[in-house]
Coordinates of C-alpha atoms in Angstrom, one line a residue:
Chain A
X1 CA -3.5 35.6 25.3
X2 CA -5.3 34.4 28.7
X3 CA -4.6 38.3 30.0
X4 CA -6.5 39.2 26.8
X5 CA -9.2 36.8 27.4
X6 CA -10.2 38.1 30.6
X7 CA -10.1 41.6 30.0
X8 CA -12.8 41.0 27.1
X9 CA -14.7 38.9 29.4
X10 CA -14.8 41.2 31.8
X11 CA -16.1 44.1 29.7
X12 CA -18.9 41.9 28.3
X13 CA -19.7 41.1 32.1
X14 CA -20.0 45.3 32.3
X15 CA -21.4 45.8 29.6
X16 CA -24.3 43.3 30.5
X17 CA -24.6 44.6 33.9
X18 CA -24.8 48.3 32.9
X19 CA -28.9 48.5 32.4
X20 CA -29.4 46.6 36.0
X21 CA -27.5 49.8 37.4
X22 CA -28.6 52.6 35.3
X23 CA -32.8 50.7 35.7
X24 CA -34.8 52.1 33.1
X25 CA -35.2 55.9 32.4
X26 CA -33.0 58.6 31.0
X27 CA -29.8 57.6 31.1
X28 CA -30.0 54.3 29.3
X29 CA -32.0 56.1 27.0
X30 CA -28.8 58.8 26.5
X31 CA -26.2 55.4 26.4
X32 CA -28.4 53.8 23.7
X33 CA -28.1 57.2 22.4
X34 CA -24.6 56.9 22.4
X35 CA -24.3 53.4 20.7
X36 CA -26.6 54.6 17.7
X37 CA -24.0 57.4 17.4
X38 CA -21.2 55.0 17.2
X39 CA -22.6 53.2 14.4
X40 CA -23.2 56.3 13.0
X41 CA -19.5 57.1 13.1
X42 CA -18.3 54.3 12.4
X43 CA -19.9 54.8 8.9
X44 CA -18.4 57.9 8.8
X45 CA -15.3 56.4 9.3
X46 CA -15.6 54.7 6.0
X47 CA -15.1 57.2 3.6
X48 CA -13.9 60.1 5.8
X49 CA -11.6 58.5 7.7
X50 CA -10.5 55.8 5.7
X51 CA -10.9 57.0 2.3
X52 CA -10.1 61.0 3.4
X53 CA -13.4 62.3 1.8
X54 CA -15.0 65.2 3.9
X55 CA -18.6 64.2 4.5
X56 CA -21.4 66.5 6.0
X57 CA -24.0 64.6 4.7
X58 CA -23.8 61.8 7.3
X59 CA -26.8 63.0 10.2
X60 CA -28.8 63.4 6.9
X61 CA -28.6 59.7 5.8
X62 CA -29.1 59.0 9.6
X63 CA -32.3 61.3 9.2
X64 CA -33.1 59.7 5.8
X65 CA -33.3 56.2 7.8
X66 CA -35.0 57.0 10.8
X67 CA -38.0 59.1 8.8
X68 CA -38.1 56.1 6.4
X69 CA -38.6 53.7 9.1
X70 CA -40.8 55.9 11.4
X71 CA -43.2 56.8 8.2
X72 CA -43.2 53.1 7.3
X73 CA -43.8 51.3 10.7
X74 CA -46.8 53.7 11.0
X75 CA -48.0 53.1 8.4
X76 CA -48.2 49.3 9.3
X77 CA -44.6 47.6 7.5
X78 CA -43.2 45.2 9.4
X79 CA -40.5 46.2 11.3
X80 CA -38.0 44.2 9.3
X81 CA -38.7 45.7 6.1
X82 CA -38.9 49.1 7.7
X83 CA -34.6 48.2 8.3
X84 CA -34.2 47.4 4.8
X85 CA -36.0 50.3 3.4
X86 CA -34.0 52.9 5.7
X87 CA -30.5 51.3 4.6
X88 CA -32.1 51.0 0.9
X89 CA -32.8 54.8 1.1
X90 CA -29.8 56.1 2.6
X91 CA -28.0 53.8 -0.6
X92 CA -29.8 55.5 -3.1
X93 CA -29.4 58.9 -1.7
X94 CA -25.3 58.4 -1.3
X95 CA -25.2 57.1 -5.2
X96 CA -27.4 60.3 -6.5
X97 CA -24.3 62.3 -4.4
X98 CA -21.8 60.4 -4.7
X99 CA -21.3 59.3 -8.3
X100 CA -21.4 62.8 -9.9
X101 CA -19.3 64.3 -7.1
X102 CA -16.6 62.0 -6.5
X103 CA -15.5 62.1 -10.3
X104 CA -14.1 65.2 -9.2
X105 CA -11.2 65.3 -6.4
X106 CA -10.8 67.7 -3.3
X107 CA -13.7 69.6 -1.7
X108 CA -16.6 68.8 -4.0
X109 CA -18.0 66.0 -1.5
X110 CA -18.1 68.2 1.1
X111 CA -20.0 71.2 -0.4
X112 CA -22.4 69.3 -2.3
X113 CA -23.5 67.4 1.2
X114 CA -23.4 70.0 3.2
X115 CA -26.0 71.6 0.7
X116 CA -28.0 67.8 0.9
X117 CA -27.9 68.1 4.6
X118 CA -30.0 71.3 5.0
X119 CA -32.5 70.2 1.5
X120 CA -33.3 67.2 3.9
X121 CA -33.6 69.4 6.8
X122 CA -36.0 71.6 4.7
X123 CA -38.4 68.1 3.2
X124 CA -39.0 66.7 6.4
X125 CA -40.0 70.3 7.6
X126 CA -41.8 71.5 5.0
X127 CA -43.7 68.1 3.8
X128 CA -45.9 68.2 6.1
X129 CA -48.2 65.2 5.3
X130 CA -46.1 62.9 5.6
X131 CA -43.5 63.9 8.0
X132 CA -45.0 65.6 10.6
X133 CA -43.6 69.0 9.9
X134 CA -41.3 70.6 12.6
X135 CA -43.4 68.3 15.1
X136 CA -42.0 65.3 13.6
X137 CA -43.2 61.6 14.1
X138 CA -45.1 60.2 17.5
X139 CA -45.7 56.9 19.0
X140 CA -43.2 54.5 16.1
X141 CA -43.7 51.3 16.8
X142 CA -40.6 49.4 18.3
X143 CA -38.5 46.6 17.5
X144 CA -40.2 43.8 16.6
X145 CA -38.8 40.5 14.9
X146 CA -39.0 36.9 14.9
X147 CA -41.8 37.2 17.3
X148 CA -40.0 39.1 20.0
X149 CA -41.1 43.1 20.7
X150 CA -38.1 45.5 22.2
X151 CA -40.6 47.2 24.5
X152 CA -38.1 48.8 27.2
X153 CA -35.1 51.1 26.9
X154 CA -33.1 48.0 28.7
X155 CA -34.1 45.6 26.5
X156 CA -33.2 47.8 23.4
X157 CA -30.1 48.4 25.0
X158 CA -29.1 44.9 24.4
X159 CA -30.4 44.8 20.7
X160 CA -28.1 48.2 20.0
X161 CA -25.1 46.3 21.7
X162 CA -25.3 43.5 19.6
X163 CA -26.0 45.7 16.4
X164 CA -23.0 47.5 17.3
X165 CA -20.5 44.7 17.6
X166 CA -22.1 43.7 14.5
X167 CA -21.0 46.6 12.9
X168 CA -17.5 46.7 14.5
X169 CA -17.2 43.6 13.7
X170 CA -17.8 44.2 9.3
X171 CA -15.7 47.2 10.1
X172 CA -12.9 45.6 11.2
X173 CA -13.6 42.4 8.2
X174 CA -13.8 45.4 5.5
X175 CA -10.2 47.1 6.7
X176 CA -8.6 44.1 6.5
X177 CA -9.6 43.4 2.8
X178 CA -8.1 44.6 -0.1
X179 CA -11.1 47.1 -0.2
X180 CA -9.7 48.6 2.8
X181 CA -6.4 48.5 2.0
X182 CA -7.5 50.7 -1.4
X183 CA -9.7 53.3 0.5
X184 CA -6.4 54.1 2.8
X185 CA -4.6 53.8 -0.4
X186 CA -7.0 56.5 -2.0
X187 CA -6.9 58.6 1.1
X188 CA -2.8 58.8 1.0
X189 CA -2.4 59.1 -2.5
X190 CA -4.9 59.4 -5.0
X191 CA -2.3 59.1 -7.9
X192 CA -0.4 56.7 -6.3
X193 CA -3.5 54.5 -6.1
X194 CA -4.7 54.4 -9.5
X195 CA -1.2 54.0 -11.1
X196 CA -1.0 50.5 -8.3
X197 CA -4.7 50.0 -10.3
X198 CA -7.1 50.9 -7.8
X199 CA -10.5 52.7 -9.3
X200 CA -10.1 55.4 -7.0
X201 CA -14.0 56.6 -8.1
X202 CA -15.5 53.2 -7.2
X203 CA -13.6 53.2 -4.0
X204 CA -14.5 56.8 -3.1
X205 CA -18.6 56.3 -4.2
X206 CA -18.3 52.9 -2.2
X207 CA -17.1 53.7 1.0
X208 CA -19.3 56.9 0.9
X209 CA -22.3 54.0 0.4
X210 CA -21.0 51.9 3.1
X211 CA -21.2 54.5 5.4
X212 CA -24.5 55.7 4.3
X213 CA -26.1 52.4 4.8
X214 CA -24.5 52.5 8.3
X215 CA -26.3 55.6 8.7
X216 CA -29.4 54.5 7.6
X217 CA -29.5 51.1 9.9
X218 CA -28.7 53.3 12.4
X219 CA -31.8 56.2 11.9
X220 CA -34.0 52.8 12.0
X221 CA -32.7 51.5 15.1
X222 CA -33.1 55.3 16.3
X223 CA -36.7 55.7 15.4
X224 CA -38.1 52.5 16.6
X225 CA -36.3 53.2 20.2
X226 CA -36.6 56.7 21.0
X227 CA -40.3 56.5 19.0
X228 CA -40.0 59.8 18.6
X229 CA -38.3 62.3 15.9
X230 CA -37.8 65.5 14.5
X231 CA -35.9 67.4 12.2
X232 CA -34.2 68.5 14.8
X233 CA -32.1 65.3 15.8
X234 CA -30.2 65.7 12.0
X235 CA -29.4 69.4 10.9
X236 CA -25.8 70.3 9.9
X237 CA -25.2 70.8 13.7
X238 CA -25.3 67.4 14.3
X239 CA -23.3 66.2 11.0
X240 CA -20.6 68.7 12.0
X241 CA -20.8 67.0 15.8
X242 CA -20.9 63.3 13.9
X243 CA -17.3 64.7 12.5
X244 CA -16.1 65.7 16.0
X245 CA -17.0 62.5 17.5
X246 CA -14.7 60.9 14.6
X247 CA -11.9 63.1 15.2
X248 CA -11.5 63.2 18.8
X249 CA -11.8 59.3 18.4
X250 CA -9.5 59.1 15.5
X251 CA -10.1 59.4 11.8
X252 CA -9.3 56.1 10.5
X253 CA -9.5 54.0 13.6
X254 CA -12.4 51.9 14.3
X255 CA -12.1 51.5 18.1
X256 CA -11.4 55.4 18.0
X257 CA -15.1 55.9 16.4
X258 CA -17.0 54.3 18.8
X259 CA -14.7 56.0 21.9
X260 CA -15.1 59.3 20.5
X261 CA -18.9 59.0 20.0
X262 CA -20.1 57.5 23.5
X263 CA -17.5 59.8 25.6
X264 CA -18.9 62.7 23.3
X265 CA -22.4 61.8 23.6
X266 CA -22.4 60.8 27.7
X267 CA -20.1 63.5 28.3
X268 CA -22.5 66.3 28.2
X269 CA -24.8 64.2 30.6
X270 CA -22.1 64.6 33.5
X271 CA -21.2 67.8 32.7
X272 CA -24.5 69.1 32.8
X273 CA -24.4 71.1 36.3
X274 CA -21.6 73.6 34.0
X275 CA -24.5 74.9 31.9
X276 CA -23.8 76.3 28.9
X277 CA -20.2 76.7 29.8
X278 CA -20.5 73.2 29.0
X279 CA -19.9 74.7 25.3
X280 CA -16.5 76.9 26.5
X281 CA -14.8 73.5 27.6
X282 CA -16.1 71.2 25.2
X283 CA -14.2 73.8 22.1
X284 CA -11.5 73.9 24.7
X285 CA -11.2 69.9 24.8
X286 CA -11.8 70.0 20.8
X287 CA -8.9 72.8 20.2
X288 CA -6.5 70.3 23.0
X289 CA -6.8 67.1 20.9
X290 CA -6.7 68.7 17.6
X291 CA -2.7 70.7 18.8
X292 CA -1.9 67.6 21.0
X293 CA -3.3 64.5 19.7
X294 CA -4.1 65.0 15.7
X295 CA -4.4 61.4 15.0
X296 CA -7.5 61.7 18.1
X297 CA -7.6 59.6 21.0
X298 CA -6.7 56.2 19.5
X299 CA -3.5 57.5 18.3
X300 CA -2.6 59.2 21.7
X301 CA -3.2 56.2 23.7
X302 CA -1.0 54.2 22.4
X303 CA 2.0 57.4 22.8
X304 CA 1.1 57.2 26.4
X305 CA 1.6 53.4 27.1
X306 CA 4.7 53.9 25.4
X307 CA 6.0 56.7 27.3
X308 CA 5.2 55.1 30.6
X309 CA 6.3 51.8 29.7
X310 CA 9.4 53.7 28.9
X311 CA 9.7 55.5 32.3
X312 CA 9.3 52.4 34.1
Chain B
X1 CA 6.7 47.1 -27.2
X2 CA 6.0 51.1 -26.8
X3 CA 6.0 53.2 -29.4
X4 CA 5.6 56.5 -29.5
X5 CA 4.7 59.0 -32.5
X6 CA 5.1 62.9 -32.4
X7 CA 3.4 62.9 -28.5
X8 CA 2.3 66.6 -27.8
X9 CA 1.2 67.4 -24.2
X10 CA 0.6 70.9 -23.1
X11 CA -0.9 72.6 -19.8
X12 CA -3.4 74.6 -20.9
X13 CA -1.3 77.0 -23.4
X14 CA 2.2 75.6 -22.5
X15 CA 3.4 72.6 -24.2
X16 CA 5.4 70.2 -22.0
X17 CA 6.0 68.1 -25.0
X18 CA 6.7 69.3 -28.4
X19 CA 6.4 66.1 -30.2
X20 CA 8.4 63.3 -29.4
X21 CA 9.1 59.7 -30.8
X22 CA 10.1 57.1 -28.9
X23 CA 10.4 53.1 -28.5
X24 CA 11.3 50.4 -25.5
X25 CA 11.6 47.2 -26.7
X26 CA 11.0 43.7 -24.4
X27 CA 14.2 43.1 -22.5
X28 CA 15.8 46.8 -22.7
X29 CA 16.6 49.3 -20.2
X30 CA 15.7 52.6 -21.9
X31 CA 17.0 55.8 -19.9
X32 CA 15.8 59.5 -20.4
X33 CA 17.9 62.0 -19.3
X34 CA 17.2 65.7 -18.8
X35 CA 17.1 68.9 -17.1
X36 CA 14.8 69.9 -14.4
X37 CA 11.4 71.1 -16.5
X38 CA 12.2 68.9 -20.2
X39 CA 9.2 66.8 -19.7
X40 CA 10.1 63.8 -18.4
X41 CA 7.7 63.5 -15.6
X42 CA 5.0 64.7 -18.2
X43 CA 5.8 61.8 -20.6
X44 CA 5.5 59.4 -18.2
X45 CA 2.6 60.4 -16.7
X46 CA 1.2 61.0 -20.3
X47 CA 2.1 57.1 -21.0
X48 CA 0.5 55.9 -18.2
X49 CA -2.7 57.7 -19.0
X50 CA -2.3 60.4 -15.7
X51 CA -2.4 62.8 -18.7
X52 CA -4.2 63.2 -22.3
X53 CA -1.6 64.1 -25.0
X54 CA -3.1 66.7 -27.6
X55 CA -1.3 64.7 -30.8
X56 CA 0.5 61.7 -31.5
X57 CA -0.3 58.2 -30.5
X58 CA 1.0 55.9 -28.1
X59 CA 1.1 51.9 -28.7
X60 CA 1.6 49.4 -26.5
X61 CA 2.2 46.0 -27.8
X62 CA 0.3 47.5 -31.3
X63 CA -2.4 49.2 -29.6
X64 CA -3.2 52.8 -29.5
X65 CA -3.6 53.3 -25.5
X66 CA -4.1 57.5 -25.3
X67 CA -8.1 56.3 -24.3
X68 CA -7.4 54.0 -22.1
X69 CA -7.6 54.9 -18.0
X70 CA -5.0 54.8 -15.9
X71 CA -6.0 51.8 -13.4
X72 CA -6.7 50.0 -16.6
X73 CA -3.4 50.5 -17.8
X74 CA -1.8 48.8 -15.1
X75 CA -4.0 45.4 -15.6
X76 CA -2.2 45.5 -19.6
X77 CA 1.4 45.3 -18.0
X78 CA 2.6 49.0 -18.0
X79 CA 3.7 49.5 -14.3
X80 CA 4.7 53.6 -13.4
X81 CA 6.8 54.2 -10.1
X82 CA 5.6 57.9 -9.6
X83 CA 7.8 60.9 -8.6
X84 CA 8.3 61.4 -5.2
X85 CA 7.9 57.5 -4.7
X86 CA 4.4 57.9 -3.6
X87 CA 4.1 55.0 -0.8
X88 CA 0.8 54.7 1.4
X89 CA 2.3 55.5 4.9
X90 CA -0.9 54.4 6.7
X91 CA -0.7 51.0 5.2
X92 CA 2.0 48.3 6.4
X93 CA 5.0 48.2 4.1
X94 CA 3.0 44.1 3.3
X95 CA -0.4 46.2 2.6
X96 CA 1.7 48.5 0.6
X97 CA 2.8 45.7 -1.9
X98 CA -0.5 44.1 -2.1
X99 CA -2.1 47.5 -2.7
X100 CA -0.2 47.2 -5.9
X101 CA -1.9 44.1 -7.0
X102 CA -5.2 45.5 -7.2
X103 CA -5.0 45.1 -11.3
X104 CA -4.5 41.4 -10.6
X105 CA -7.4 38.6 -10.9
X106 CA -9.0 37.9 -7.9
X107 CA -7.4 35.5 -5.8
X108 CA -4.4 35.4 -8.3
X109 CA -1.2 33.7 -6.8
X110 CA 0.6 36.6 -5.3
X111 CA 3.7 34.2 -3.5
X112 CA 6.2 34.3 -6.3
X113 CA 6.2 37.9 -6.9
X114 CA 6.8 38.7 -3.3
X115 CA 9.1 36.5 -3.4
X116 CA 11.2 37.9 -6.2
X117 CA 11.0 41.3 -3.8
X118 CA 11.6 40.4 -0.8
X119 CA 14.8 38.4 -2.6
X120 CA 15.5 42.0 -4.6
X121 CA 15.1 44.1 -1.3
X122 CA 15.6 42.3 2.1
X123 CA 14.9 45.0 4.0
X124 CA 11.3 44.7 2.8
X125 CA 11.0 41.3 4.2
X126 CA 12.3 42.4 7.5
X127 CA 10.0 45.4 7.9
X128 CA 7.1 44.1 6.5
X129 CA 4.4 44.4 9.4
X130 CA 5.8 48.4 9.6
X131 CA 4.1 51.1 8.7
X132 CA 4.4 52.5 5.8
X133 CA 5.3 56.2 7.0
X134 CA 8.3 54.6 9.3
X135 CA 10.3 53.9 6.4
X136 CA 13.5 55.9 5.5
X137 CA 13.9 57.8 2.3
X138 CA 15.7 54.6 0.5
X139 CA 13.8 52.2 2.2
X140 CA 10.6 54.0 0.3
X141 CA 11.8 54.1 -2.8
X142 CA 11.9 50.3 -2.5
X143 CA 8.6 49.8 -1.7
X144 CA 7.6 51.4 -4.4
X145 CA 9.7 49.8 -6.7
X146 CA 8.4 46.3 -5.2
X147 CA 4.4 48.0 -5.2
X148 CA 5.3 48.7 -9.0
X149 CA 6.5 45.0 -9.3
X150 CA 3.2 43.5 -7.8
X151 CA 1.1 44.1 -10.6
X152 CA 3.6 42.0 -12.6
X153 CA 4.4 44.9 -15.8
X154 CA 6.2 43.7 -18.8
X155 CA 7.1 47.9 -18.2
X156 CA 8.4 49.0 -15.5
X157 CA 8.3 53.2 -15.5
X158 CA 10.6 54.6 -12.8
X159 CA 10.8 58.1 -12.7
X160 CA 13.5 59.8 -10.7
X161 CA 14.6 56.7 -8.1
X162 CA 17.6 58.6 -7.1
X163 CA 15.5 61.9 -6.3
X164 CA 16.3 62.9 -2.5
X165 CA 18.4 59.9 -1.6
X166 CA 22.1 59.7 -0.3
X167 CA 24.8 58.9 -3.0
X168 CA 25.3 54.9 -1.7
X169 CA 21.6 54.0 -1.4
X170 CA 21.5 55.5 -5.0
X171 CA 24.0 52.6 -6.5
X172 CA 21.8 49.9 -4.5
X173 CA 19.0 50.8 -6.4
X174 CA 20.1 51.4 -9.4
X175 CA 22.4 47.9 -8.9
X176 CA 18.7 46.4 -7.5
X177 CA 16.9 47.8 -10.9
X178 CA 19.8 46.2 -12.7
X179 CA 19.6 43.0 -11.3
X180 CA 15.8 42.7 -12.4
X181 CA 16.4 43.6 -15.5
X182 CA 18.8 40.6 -15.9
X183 CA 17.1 38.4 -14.2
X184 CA 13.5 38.7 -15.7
X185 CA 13.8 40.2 -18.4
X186 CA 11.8 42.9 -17.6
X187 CA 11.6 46.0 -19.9
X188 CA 12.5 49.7 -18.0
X189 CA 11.9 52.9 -19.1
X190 CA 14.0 55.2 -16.7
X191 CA 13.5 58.8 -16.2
X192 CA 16.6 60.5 -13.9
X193 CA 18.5 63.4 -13.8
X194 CA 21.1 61.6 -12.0
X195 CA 22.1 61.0 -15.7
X196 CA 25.6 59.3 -15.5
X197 CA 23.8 56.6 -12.9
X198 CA 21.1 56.2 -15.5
X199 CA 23.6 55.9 -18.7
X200 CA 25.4 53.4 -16.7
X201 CA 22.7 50.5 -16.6
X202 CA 20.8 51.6 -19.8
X203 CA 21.1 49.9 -23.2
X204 CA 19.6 52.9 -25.0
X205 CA 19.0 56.9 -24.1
X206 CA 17.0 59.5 -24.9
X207 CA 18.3 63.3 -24.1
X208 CA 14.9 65.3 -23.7
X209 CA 15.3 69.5 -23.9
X210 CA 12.1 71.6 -22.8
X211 CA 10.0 68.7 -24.7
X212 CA 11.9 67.8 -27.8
X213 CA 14.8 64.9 -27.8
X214 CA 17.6 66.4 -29.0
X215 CA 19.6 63.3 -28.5
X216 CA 19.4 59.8 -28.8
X217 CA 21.4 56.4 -28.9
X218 CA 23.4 53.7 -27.6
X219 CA 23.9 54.9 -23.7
X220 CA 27.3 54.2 -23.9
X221 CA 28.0 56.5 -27.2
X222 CA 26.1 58.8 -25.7
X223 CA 27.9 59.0 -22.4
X224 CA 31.4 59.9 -24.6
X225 CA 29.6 62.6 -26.2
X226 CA 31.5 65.8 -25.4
X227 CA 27.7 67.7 -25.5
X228 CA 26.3 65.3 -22.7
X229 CA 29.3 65.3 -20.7
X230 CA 29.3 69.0 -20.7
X231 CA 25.9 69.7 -20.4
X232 CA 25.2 66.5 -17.6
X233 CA 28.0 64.9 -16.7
X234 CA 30.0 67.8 -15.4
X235 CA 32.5 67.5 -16.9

């Protein structure tokens, strides 16, 4: 318990320390990258790797949120009811997909957003007026609540940390409630759930609206630090990427979310001098922990304590 | 308790069921035996509402239930143990038995059916904090018996408990399913193919042949019968 104690203690000391080292520039702009990505996955999580749906739709929600708060906060919203707006519109949008396709089982999820992710790639292109076009949105406003403006990439750093562990945090609350315990339920047998009573549908177009909102916190959060976006930062690409990140992690694990999407999105950073041979070893790495690993990351980890421990 | 009238199910063009009749009453152990392919699995799943019959009704406790979903099902007391035992392996054999309260009232008092469980199958208790896809092919079959429990049935549907599972772990069960019966009372229906295990605890049996009973009666009668012991008793 005290060993425990201390370890957590010591990686809040780190992670507090981490902007004084980096100082302000690109590469806390890449990490705070990285922890909007993690929230991102973590609502994946929800109803892929919890509830076994197939979701492609999830860097479209993301996109939903962050073009709902940048188009707001320009227009003059506060910046708090920009936040609720971009996790309102990411709800709506998972219940128009979700309740119609999730009556049916298997693959209908994943075809029908994967067809939503490029219609929201082609709006915010094509509709102009309002979102920029392929230019996208300059100059969003940042944070700004209770008085306080998140100005700097070090201070936002700090806001994303705490929205993370925030989001950890109702991850971790949620799998431990019998709402958790019927998305896994769902995920391992659909048949076996409903005949133990679960509404598999409800669980299905829930989780799927869980992780949405996730999504759409997350796109806020993204606009009003970065201040800039395009259509770029949430094509299929970047859904199907979103889905790496949760499977080199570890579908289904919460602490294997957020691994696999900060090692996925700082890794290119420090592999940068390979060039686009960056690509060959990241499908290598991909094809490795897919043979090796299947559960991801957080199921290998604990394997290898094991094996060691076992050696000693 | 259930009754059932003249129940046709069919795939498509091929009827599983050619209209049967059947009844449980409160307290029995009702058994039905059959071949690979008669339509047991179909009638179960057809009773618990996994499929739509084409004629016939089905009443439970006087009520016409062929409308009513599945998940609602288990919230009016009619508790199926699927094929195949069906356990959640990514859950913990404790998150497994909850999972099979999910019909129950919010915040309902879960202690004395776990209880009666963990008393039933001990090895439950023991391995409670595992996960579910550690457990061995008998110790499954009793987590989904308890699961099946937790929703507190007044039916209790198992279909094929013996399916897969070594000849002494077999007796246990059925000697487990037994016991409940005795103790609470608790009405069974009981689909097997192991049929001379099933005739054994059952006060009543049904002999189903590609969807039509062509037998029924006091499971002890019917175990004499020269036809059943030919045709499933070996002998």
């Amino acid at each position: 318990m005290k060993t425990k104690a201390l370890i957590l203690g010591l990686c809040a000391c780190g992670i507090a320390i981490i902007p004084s080292l980096l100082g302000e520039g690109y590469l806390i702009q890449v990490l705070n990258l990285a922890i909007l990505n993690a929230i991102v996955v973590l609502g994946l999580n929800f109803v892929t790797g919890f509830t076994g749906q197939i979701n492609f739709g999830q860097a479209a929600f993301f996109g939903l949120g962050a073009y709902a708060t940048g188009i707001a906060t320009l227009a003059g919203a506060p910046w708090l009811a920009a936040l609720f707006l971009s996790g309102l519109v990411a709800a709506i949008a998972s219940l128009a997909l979700g309740v119609p396709t999730l009556r049916l089982r298997s693959y209908y999820l994943a075809m029908t957003t994967i067809g939503f992710g490029e219609i929201v790639r082609l709006v915010l292109i094509h509709w102009e007026e309002v979102t920029g076009g392929t230019s996208g949105l300059r100059a969003i406003p940042p944070i700004s609540a209770f008085g306080f403006r998140v100005e700097s990439q070090m201070a936002s750093y700090y806001v994303l940390v705490f929205a993370l562990a925030l989001a950890i945090l109702f991850a971790l609350r949620i799998r431990n409630s019998s709402f958790g315990r019927a998305m896994i339920a769902t995920r391992d047998s659909e048949v076996a759930a409903e005949l133990s009573g679960v509404n598999t549908i409800r669980v299905k177009v829930l989780a799927l609206m869980i992780g949405a909102i996730y999504a759409g916190l997350a796109g806020c959060f993204f606009a009003s630090t970065i201040h800039y976006i395009s259509p770029d930062s949430f094509t299929n690409r970047q859904a199907v990427l979103l889905l790496t990140m949760l499977i080199i992690g570890g579908t289904g694990s919460i602490w294997g979310a957020v691994a696999g999407a900060i090692g996925l999105t700082m890794l290119p950073e420090a592999f940068r001098f390979l060039d686009q041979w960056y690509l060959v070893l990241y499908g290598s790495a991909v094809i490795a922990v897919i043979s090796f690993a299947p559960g991801g990351l957080a199921s290998a980890i604990p394997n290898v304590v094991t094996r060691l421990k076992a050696a000693r | 308790m259930l009754e059932i009238e003249n129940l046709v199910v069919s795939y498509g063009h091929i009827e599983a069921l050619k209209g049967i009749s059947l009844r449980v009453e409160a307290g029995e152990i009702v058994s039905i035996v059959g071949a690979n392919g008669a339509g047991k699995t179909t009638l179960l799943s057809a009773i618990s509402g996994l499929l739509r019959p084409r004629e016939g009704d089905i009443r439970w406790l006087g009520q016409s239930i062929t409308r009513v979903a599945v998940e609602a099902l288990v919230g009016q007391g009619i508790s199926h143990c699927p094929e195949g035992r069906r356990i959640f392996p990514g859950l913990t054999v404790m998150e497994n038995l909850l999972t099979g309260a999910s019909a129950r009232p919010r915040g309902a008092d879960l202690k004395a059916d776990l209880d009666l469980i963990f008393e039933l199958f001990p090895r439950l208790a023991e391995r409670r904090t595992q996960g579910g896809w550690s457990m061995s092919g008998g110790e499954q079959q009793m987590l989904a018996i308890g699961r099946a429990l937790m929703s507190k049935p007044k039916l209790l549907m198992l279909d094929e408990p013996s399916l897969g599972l070594a000849p002494i772990i077999v007796e246990q069960v059925f000697d487990r399913v037994q016991e409940l019966n005795r103790k609470t009372g608790l009405s069974i229906l009981l689909v097997e193919q192991n049929a001379a295990m099933a005739l054994e605890i059952s006060a009543r049996a049904y002999v189903l042949e590609t969807g039509r009973v062509t037998l029924s009666g006091d499971a002890a009668v019917l175990a004499d019968d020269p036809r059943i012991q030919e045709a499933y008793l070996g002998g």
